[in-house]
XYZ file of N, CA, C and O in Angstrom:
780
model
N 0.841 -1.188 0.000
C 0.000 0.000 0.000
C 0.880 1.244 0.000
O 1.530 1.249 1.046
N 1.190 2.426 -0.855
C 1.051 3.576 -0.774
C 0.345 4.800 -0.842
O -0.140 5.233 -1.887
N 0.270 5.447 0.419
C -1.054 6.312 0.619
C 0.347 7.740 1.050
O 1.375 7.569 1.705
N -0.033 8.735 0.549
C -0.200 10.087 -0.244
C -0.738 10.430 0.207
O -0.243 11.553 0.124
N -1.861 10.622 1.029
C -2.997 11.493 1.091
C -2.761 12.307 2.243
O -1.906 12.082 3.100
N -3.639 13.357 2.215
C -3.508 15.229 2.574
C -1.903 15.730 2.453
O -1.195 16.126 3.379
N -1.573 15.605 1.151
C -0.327 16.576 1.119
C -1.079 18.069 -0.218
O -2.035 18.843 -0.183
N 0.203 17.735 -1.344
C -0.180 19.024 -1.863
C 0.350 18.832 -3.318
O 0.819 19.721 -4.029
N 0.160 17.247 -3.701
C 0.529 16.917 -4.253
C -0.275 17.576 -6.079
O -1.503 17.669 -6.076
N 0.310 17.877 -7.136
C -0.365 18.105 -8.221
C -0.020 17.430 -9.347
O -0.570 17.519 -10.445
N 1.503 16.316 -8.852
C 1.647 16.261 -10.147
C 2.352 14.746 -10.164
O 3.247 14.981 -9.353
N 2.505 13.673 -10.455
C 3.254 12.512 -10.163
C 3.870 12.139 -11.267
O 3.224 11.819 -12.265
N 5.562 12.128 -11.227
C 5.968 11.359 -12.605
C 5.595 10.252 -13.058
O 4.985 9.509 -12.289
N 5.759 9.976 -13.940
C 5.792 8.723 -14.824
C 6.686 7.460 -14.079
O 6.382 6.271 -13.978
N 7.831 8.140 -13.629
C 8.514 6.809 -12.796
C 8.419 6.922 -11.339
O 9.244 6.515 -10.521
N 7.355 7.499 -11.122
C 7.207 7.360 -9.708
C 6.884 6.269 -8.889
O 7.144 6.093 -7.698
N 6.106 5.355 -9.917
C 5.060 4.654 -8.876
C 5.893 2.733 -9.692
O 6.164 2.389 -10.842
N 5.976 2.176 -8.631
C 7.084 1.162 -9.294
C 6.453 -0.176 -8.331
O 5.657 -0.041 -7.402
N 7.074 -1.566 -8.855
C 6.446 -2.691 -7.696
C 5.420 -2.874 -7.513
O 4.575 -2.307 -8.204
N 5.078 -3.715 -6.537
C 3.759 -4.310 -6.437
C 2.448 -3.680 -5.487
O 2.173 -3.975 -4.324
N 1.935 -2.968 -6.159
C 1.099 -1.865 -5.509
C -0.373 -2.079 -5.604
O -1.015 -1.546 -6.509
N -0.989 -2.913 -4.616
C -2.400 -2.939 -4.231
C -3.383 -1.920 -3.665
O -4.598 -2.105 -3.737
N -2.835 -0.831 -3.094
C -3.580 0.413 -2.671
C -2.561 1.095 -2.852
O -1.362 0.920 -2.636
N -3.500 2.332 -3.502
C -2.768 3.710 -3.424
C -3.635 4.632 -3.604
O -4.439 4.735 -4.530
N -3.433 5.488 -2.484
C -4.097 6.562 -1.478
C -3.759 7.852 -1.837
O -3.008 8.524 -1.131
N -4.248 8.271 -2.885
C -3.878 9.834 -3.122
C -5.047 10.929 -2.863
O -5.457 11.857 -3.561
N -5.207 10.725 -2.312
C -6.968 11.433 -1.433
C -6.256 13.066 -0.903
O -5.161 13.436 -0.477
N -7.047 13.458 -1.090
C -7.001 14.921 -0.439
C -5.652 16.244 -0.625
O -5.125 17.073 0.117
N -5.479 15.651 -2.631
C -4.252 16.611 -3.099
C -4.595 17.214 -3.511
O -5.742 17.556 -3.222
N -3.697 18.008 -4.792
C -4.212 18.889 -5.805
C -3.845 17.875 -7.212
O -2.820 17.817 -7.890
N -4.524 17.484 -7.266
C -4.153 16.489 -8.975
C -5.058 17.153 -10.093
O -6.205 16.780 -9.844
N -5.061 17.714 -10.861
C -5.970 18.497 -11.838
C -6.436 17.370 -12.790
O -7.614 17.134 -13.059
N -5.064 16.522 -13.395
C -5.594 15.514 -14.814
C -5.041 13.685 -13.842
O -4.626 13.296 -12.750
N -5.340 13.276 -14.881
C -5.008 11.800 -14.957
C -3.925 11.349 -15.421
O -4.497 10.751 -16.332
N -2.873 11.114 -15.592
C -1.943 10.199 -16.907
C -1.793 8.932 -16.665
O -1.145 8.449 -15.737
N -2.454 8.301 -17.582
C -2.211 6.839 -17.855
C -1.040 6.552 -17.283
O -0.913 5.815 -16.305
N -0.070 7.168 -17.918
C 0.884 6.527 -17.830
C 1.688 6.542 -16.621
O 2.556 5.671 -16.578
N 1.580 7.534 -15.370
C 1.636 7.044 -14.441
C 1.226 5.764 -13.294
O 1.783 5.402 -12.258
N 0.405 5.446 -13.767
C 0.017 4.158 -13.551
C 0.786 2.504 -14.033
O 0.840 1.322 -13.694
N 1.277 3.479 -15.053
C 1.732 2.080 -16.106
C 2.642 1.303 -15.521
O 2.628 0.370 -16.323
N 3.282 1.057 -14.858
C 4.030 0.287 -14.020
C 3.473 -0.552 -12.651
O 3.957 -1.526 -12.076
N 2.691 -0.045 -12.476
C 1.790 -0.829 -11.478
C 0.079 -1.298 -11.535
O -0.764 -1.615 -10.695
N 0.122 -1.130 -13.106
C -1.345 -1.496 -13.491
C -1.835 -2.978 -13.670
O -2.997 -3.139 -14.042
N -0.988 -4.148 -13.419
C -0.996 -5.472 -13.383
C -1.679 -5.742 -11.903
O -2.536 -6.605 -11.713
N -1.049 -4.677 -10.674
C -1.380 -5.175 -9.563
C -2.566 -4.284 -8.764
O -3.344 -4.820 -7.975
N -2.588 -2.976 -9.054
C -3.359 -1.835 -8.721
C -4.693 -2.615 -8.288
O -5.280 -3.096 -9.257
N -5.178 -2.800 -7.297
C -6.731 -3.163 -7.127
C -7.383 -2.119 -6.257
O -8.557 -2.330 -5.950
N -6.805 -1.039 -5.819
C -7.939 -0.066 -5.325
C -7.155 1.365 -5.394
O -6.007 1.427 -4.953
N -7.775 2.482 -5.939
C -7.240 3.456 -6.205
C -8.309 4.718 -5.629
O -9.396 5.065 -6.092
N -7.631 5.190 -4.569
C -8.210 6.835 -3.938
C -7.840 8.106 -4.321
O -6.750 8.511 -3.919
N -8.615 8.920 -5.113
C -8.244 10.052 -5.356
C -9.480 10.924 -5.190
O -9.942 11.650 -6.071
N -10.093 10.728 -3.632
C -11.118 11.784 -2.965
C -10.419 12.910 -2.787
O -9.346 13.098 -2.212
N -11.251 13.746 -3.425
C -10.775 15.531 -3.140
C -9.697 15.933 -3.352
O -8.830 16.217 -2.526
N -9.641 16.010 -4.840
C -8.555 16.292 -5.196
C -8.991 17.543 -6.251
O -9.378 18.584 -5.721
N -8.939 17.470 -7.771
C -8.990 18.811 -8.196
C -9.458 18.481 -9.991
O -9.533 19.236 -10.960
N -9.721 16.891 -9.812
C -9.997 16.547 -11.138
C -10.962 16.671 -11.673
O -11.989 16.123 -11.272
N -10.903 17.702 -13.126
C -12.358 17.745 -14.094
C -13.083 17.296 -14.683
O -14.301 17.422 -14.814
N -11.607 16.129 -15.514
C -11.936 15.797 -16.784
C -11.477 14.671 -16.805
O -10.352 14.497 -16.336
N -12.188 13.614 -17.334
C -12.163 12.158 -17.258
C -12.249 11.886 -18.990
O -13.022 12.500 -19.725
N -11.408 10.972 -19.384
C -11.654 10.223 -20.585
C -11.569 8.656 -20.716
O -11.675 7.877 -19.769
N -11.341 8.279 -22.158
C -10.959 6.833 -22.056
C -9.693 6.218 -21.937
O -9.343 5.038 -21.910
N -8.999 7.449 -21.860
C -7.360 6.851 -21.475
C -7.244 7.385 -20.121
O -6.101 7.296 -19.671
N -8.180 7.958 -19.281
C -7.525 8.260 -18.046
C -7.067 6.926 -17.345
O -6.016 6.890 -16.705
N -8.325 5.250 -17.560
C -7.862 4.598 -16.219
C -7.465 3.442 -17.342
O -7.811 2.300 -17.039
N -6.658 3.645 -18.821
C -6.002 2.612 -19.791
C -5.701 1.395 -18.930
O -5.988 1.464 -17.735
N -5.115 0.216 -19.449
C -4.356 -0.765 -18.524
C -4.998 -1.285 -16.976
O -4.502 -2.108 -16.207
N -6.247 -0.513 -16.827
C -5.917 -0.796 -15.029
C -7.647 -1.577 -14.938
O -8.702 -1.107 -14.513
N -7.314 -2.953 -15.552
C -8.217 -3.884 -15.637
C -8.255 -4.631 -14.219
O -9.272 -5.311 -14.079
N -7.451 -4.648 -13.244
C -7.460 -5.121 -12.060
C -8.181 -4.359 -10.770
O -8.328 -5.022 -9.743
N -8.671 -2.865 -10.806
C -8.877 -2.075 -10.296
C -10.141 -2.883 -9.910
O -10.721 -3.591 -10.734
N -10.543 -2.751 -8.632
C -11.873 -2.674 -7.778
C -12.756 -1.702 -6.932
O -13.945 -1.599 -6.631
N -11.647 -1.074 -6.710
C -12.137 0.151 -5.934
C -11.847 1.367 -6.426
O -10.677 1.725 -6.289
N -12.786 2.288 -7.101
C -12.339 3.830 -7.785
C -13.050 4.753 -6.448
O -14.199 4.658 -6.016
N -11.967 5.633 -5.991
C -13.043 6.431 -5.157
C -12.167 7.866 -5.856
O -11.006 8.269 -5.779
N -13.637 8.427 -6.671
C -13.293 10.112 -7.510
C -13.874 11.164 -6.588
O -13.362 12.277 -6.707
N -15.162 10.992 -5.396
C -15.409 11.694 -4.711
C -14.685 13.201 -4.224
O -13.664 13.574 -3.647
N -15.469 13.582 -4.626
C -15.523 15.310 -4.081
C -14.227 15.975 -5.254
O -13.280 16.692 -4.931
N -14.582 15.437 -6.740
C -14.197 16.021 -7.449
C -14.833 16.724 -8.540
O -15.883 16.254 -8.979
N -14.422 17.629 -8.972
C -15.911 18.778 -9.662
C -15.600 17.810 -11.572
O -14.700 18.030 -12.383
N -16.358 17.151 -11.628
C -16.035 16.367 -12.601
C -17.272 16.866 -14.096
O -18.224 16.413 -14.731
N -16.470 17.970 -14.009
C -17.285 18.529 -15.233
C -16.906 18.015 -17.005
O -17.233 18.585 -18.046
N -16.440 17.270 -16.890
C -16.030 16.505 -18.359
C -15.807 15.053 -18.579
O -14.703 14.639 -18.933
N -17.084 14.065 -18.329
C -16.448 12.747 -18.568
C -16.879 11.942 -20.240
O -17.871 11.390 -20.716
N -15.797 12.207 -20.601
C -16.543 10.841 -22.060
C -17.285 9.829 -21.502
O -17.162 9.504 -20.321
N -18.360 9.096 -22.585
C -18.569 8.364 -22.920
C -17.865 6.721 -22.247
O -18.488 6.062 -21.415
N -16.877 6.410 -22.651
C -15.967 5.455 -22.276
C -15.234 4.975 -21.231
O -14.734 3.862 -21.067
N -15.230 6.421 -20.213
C -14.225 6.863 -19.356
C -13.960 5.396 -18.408
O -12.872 4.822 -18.351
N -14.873 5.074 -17.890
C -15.078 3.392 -16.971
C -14.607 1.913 -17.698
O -14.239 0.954 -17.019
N -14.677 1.891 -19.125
C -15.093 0.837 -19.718
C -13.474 -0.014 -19.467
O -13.395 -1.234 -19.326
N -12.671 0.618 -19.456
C -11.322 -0.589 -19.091
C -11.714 -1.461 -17.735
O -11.618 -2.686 -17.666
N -12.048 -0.833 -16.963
C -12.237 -0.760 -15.177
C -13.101 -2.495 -15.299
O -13.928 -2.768 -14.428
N -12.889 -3.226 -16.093
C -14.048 -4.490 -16.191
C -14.284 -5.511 -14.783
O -15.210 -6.292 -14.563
N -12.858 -5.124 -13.783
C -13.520 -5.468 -12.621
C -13.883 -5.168 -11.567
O -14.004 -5.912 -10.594
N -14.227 -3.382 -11.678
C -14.253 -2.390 -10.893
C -15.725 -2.732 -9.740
O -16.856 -2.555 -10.192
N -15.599 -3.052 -8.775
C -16.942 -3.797 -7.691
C -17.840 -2.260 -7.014
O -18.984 -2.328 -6.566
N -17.028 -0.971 -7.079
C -16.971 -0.164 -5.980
C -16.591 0.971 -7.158
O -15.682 0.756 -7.960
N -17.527 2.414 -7.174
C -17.467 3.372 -7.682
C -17.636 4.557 -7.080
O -18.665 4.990 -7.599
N -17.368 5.115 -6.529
C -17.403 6.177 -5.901
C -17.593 7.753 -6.400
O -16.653 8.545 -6.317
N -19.216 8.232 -7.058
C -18.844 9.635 -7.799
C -19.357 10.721 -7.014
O -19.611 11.784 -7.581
N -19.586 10.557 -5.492
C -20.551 12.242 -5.222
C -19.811 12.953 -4.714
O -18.660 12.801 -4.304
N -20.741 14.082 -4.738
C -19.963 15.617 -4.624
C -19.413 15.444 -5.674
O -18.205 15.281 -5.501
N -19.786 15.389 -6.942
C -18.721 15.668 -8.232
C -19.285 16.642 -9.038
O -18.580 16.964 -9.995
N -20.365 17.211 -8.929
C -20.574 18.542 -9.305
C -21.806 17.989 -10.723
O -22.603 18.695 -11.339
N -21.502 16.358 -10.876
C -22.902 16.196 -11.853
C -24.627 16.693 -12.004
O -25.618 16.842 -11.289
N -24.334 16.784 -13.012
C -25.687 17.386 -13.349
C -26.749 16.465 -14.196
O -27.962 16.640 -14.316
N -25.884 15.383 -14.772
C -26.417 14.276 -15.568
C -25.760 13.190 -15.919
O -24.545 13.232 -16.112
N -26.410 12.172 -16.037
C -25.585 11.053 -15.925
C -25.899 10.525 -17.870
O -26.935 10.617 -18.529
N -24.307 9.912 -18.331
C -24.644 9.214 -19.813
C -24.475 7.812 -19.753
O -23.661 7.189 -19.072
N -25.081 7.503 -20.310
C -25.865 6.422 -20.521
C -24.729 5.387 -21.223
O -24.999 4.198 -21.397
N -23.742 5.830 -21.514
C -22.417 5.159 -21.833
C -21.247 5.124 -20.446
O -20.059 4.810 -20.513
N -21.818 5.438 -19.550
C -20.957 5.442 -18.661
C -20.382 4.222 -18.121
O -19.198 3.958 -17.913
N -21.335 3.587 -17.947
C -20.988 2.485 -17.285
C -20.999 1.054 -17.791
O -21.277 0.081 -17.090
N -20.594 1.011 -19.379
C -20.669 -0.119 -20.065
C -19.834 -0.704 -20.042
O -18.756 -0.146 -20.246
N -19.862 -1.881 -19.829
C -18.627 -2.894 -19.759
C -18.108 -3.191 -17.933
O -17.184 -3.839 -17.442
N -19.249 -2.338 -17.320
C -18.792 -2.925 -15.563
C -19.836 -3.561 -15.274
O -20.644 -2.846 -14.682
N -20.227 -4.769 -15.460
C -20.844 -5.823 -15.427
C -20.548 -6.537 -13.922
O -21.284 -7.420 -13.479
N -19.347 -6.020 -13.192
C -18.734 -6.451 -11.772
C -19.070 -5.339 -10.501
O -18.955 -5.385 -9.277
N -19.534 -4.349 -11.456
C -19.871 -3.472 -10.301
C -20.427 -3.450 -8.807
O -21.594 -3.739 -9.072
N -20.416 -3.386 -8.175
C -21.512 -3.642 -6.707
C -22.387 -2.634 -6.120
O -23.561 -2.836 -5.810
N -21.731 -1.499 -5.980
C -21.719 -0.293 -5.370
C -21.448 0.674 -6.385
O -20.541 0.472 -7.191
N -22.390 2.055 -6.433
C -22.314 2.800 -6.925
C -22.858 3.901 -6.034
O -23.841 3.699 -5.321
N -22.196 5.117 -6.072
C -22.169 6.152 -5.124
C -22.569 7.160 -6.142
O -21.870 7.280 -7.149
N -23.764 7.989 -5.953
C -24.137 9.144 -6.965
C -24.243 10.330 -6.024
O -23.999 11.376 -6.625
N -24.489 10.478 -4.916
C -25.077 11.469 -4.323
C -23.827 12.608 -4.084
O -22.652 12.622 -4.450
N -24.725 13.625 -3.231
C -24.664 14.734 -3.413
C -24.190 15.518 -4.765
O -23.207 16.258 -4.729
N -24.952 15.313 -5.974
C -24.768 15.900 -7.643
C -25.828 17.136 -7.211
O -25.927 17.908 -6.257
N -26.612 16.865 -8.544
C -26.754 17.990 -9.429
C -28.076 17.098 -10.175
O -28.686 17.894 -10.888
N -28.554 16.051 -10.222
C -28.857 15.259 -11.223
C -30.426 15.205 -10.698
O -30.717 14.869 -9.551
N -31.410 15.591 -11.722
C -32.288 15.519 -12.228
C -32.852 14.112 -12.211
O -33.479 13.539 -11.320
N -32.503 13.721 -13.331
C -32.676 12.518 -13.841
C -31.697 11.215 -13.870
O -30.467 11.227 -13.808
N -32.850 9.716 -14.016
C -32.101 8.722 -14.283
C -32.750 8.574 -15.814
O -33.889 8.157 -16.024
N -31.901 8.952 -16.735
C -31.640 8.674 -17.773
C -32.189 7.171 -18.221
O -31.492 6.398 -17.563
N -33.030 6.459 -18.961
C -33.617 5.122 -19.327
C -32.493 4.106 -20.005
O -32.032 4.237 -21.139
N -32.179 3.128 -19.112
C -30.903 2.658 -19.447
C -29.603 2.628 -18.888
O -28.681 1.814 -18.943
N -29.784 3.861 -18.264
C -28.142 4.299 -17.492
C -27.804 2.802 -16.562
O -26.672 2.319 -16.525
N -28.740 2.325 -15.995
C -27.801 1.639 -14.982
C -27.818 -0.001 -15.910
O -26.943 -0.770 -15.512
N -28.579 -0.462 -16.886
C -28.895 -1.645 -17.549
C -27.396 -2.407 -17.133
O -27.318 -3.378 -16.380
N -25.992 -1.591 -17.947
C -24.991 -2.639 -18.134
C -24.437 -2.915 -16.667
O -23.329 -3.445 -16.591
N -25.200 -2.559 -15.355
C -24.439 -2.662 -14.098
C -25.294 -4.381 -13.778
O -25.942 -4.347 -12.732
N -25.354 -5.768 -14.519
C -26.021 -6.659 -14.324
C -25.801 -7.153 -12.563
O -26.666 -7.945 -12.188
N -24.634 -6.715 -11.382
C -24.104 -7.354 -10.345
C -24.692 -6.034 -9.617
O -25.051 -6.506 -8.538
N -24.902 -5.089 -9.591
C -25.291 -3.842 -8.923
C -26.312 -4.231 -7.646
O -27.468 -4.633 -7.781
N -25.735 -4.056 -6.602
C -26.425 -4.271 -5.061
C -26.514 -2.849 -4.595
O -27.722 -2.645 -4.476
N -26.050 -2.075 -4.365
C -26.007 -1.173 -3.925
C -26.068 0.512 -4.746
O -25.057 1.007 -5.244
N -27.639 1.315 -4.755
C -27.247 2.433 -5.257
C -26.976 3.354 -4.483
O -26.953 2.881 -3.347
N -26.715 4.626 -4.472
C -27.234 5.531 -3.325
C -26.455 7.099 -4.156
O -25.374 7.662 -4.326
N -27.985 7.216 -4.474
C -28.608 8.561 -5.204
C -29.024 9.910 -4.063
O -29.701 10.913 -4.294
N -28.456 9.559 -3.011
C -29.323 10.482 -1.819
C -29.016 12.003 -2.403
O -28.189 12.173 -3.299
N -29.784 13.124 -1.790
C -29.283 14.700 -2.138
C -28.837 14.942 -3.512
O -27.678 15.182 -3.849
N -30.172 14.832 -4.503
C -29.795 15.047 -5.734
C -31.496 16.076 -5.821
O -32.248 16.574 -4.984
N -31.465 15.998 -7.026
C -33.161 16.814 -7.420
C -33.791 15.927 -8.298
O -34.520 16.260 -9.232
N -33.431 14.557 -7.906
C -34.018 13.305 -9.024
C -35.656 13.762 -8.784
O -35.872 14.168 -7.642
N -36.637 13.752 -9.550
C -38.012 14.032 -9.581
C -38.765 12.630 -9.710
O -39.627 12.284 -8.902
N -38.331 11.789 -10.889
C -38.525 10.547 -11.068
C -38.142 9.418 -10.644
O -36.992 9.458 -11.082
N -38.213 8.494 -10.157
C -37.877 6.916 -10.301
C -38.568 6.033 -10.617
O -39.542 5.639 -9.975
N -38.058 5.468 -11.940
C -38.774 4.630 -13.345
C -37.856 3.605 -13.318
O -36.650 3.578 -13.073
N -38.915 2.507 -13.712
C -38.198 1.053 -14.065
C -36.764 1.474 -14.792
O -35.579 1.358 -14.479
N -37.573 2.088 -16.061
C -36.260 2.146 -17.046
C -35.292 2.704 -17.051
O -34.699 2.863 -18.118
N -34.957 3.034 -16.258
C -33.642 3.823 -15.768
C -32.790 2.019 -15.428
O -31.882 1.613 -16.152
N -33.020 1.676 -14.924
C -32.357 0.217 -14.508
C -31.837 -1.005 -15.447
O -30.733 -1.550 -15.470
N -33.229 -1.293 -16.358
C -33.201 -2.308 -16.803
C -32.444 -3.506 -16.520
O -32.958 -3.904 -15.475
N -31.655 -4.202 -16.789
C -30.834 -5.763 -16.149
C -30.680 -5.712 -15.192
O -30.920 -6.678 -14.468
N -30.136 -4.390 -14.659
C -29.321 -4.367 -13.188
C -30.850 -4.634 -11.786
O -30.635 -5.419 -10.863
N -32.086 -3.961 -11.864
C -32.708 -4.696 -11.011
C -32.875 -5.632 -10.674
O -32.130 -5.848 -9.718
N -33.433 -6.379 -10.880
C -33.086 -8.063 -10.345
C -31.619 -7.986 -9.302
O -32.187 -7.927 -8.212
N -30.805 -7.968 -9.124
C -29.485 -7.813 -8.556
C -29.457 -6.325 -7.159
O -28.670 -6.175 -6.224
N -30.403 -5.648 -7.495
C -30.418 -4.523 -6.333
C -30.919 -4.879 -5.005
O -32.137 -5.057 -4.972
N -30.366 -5.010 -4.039
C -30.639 -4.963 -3.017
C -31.014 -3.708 -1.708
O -31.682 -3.911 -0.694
N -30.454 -2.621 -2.062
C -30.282 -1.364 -1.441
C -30.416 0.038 -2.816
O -29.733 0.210 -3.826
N -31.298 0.627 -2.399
C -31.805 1.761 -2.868
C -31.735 2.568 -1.982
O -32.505 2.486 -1.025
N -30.766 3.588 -2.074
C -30.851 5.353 -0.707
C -31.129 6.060 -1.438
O -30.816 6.021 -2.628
N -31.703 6.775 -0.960
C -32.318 8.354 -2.584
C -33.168 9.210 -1.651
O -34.225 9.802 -1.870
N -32.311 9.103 -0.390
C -33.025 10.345 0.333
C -32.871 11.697 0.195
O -31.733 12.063 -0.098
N -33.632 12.458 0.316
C -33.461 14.405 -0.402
C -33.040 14.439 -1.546
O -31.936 14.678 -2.035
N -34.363 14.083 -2.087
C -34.655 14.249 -3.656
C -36.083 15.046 -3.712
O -36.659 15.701 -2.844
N -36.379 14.789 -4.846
C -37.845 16.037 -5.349
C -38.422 15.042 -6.004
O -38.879 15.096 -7.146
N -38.403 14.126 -5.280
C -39.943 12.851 -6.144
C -41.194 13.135 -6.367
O -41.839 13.261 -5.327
N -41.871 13.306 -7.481
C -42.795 13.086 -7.689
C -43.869 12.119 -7.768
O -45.016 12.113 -7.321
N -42.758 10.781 -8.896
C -43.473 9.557 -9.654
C -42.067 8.826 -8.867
O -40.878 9.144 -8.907
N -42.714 7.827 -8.224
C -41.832 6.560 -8.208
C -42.566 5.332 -8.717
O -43.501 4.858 -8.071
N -42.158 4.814 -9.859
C -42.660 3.995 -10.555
C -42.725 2.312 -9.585
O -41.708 1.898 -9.028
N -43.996 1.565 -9.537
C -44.736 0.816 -8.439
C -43.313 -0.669 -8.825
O -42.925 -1.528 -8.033
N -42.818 -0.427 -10.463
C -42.436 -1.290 -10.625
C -40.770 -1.789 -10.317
O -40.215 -2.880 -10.453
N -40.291 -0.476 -9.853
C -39.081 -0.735 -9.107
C -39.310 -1.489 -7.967
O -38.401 -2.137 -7.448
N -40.175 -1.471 -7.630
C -40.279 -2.508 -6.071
C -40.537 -3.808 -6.745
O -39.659 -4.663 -6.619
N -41.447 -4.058 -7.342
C -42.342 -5.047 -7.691
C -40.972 -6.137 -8.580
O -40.560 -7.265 -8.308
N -40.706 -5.447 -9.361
C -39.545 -6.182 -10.422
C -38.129 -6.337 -9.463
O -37.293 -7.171 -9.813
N -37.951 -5.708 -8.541
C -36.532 -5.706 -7.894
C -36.271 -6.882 -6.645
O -36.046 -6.539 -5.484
N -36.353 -8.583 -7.167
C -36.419 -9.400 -6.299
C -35.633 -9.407 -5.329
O -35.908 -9.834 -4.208
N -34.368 -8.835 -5.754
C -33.663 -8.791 -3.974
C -33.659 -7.718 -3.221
O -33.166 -7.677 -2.094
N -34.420 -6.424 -4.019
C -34.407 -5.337 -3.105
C -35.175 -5.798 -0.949
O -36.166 -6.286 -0.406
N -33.686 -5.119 -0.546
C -34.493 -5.146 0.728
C -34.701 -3.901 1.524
O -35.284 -3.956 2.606
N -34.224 -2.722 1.008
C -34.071 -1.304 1.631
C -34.621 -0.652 0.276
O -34.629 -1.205 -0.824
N -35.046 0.547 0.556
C -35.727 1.265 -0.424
C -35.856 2.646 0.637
O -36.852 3.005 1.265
N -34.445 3.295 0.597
C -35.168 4.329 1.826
C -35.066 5.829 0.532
O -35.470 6.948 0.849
């Protein structure tokens, strides 16, 4: 394990990070971007990676390249005003996602394709309106959401699709519900919390 975290850090070389590295704790720096390629030397072993509160905007499909071993992403309390399409899709055994307080306002519907291992997904404290019809489908292992402190108005089957069946825990407290659709309960055989 190397953990980094609360310094003042903004910037990490390329040959910094070396050996066999299962956690690494960079929580509470100043990191603005991503580079792949800092990673690249320890992306065989990398299985949980912290970078809560740090300073990152912009997410693509080469930010997390190579790092197919990853399980744990925690991006929390970063103002994540730019993510492609793709940005997740290496991450194929990512169990644990971590996005609130990230300043979202909407979620795409390409986000999360190809994490089929997911477990946990962390949305709250955004910005977000809506669940988009589909957004969560490719999360088929998804137990855990928690949407709490958003301005979601709706909750509709189709926002889910595959991934219900597999939900067990729903949080989505301090929201602006209007319609909660009868069939998220009804269709969601392992749901056991619904707060």
């Amino acid at each position: 394990a190397i953990s980094l975290n609360n310094n003042r850090i903004s910037q990490i070389s390329t040959t910094a990070l070396t050996g066999t590295v299962f956690y690494l704790d960079l929580a509470n720096n100043m990191l603005t971007n991503l580079n792949p390629a800092v990673f690249s030397r320890i992306n065989s072993t990398l299985q949980t990676l912290d970078l809560l509160n740090n300073r990152i905007a912009m997410l693509d499909g080469e930010s997390f390249a190579n790092l197919r071993n990853v399980q744990t992403l925690n991006l929390n309390g970063n103002a994540m005003f730019s993510i492609t399409g793709n940005t997740f899709q290496p991450l194929a055994n990512l169990n644990f996602l971590g996005l609130w307080n990230c300043a979202l306002n909407s979620l795409n519907v390409e986000w999360f394709n190809g994490l089929s291992n997911l477990r946990i997904l962390y949305l709250g404290s955004n910005g977000l309106t809506e669940l988009p019809a589909n957004v969560f489908n490719p999360l088929t292992s998804l137990a855990e959401l928690h949407i709490y402190n958003n301005r979601i108005v709706q909750l509709r089957r189709d926002a889910f699709g595959a991934s219900l069946p597999s939900i067990t825990t729903i949080y989505a407290p301090a929201n602006s519900f209007n319609v909660i659709d009868p069939e998220v309960v009804t269709a969601a055989s392992s749901l056991n919390y619904l707060y």
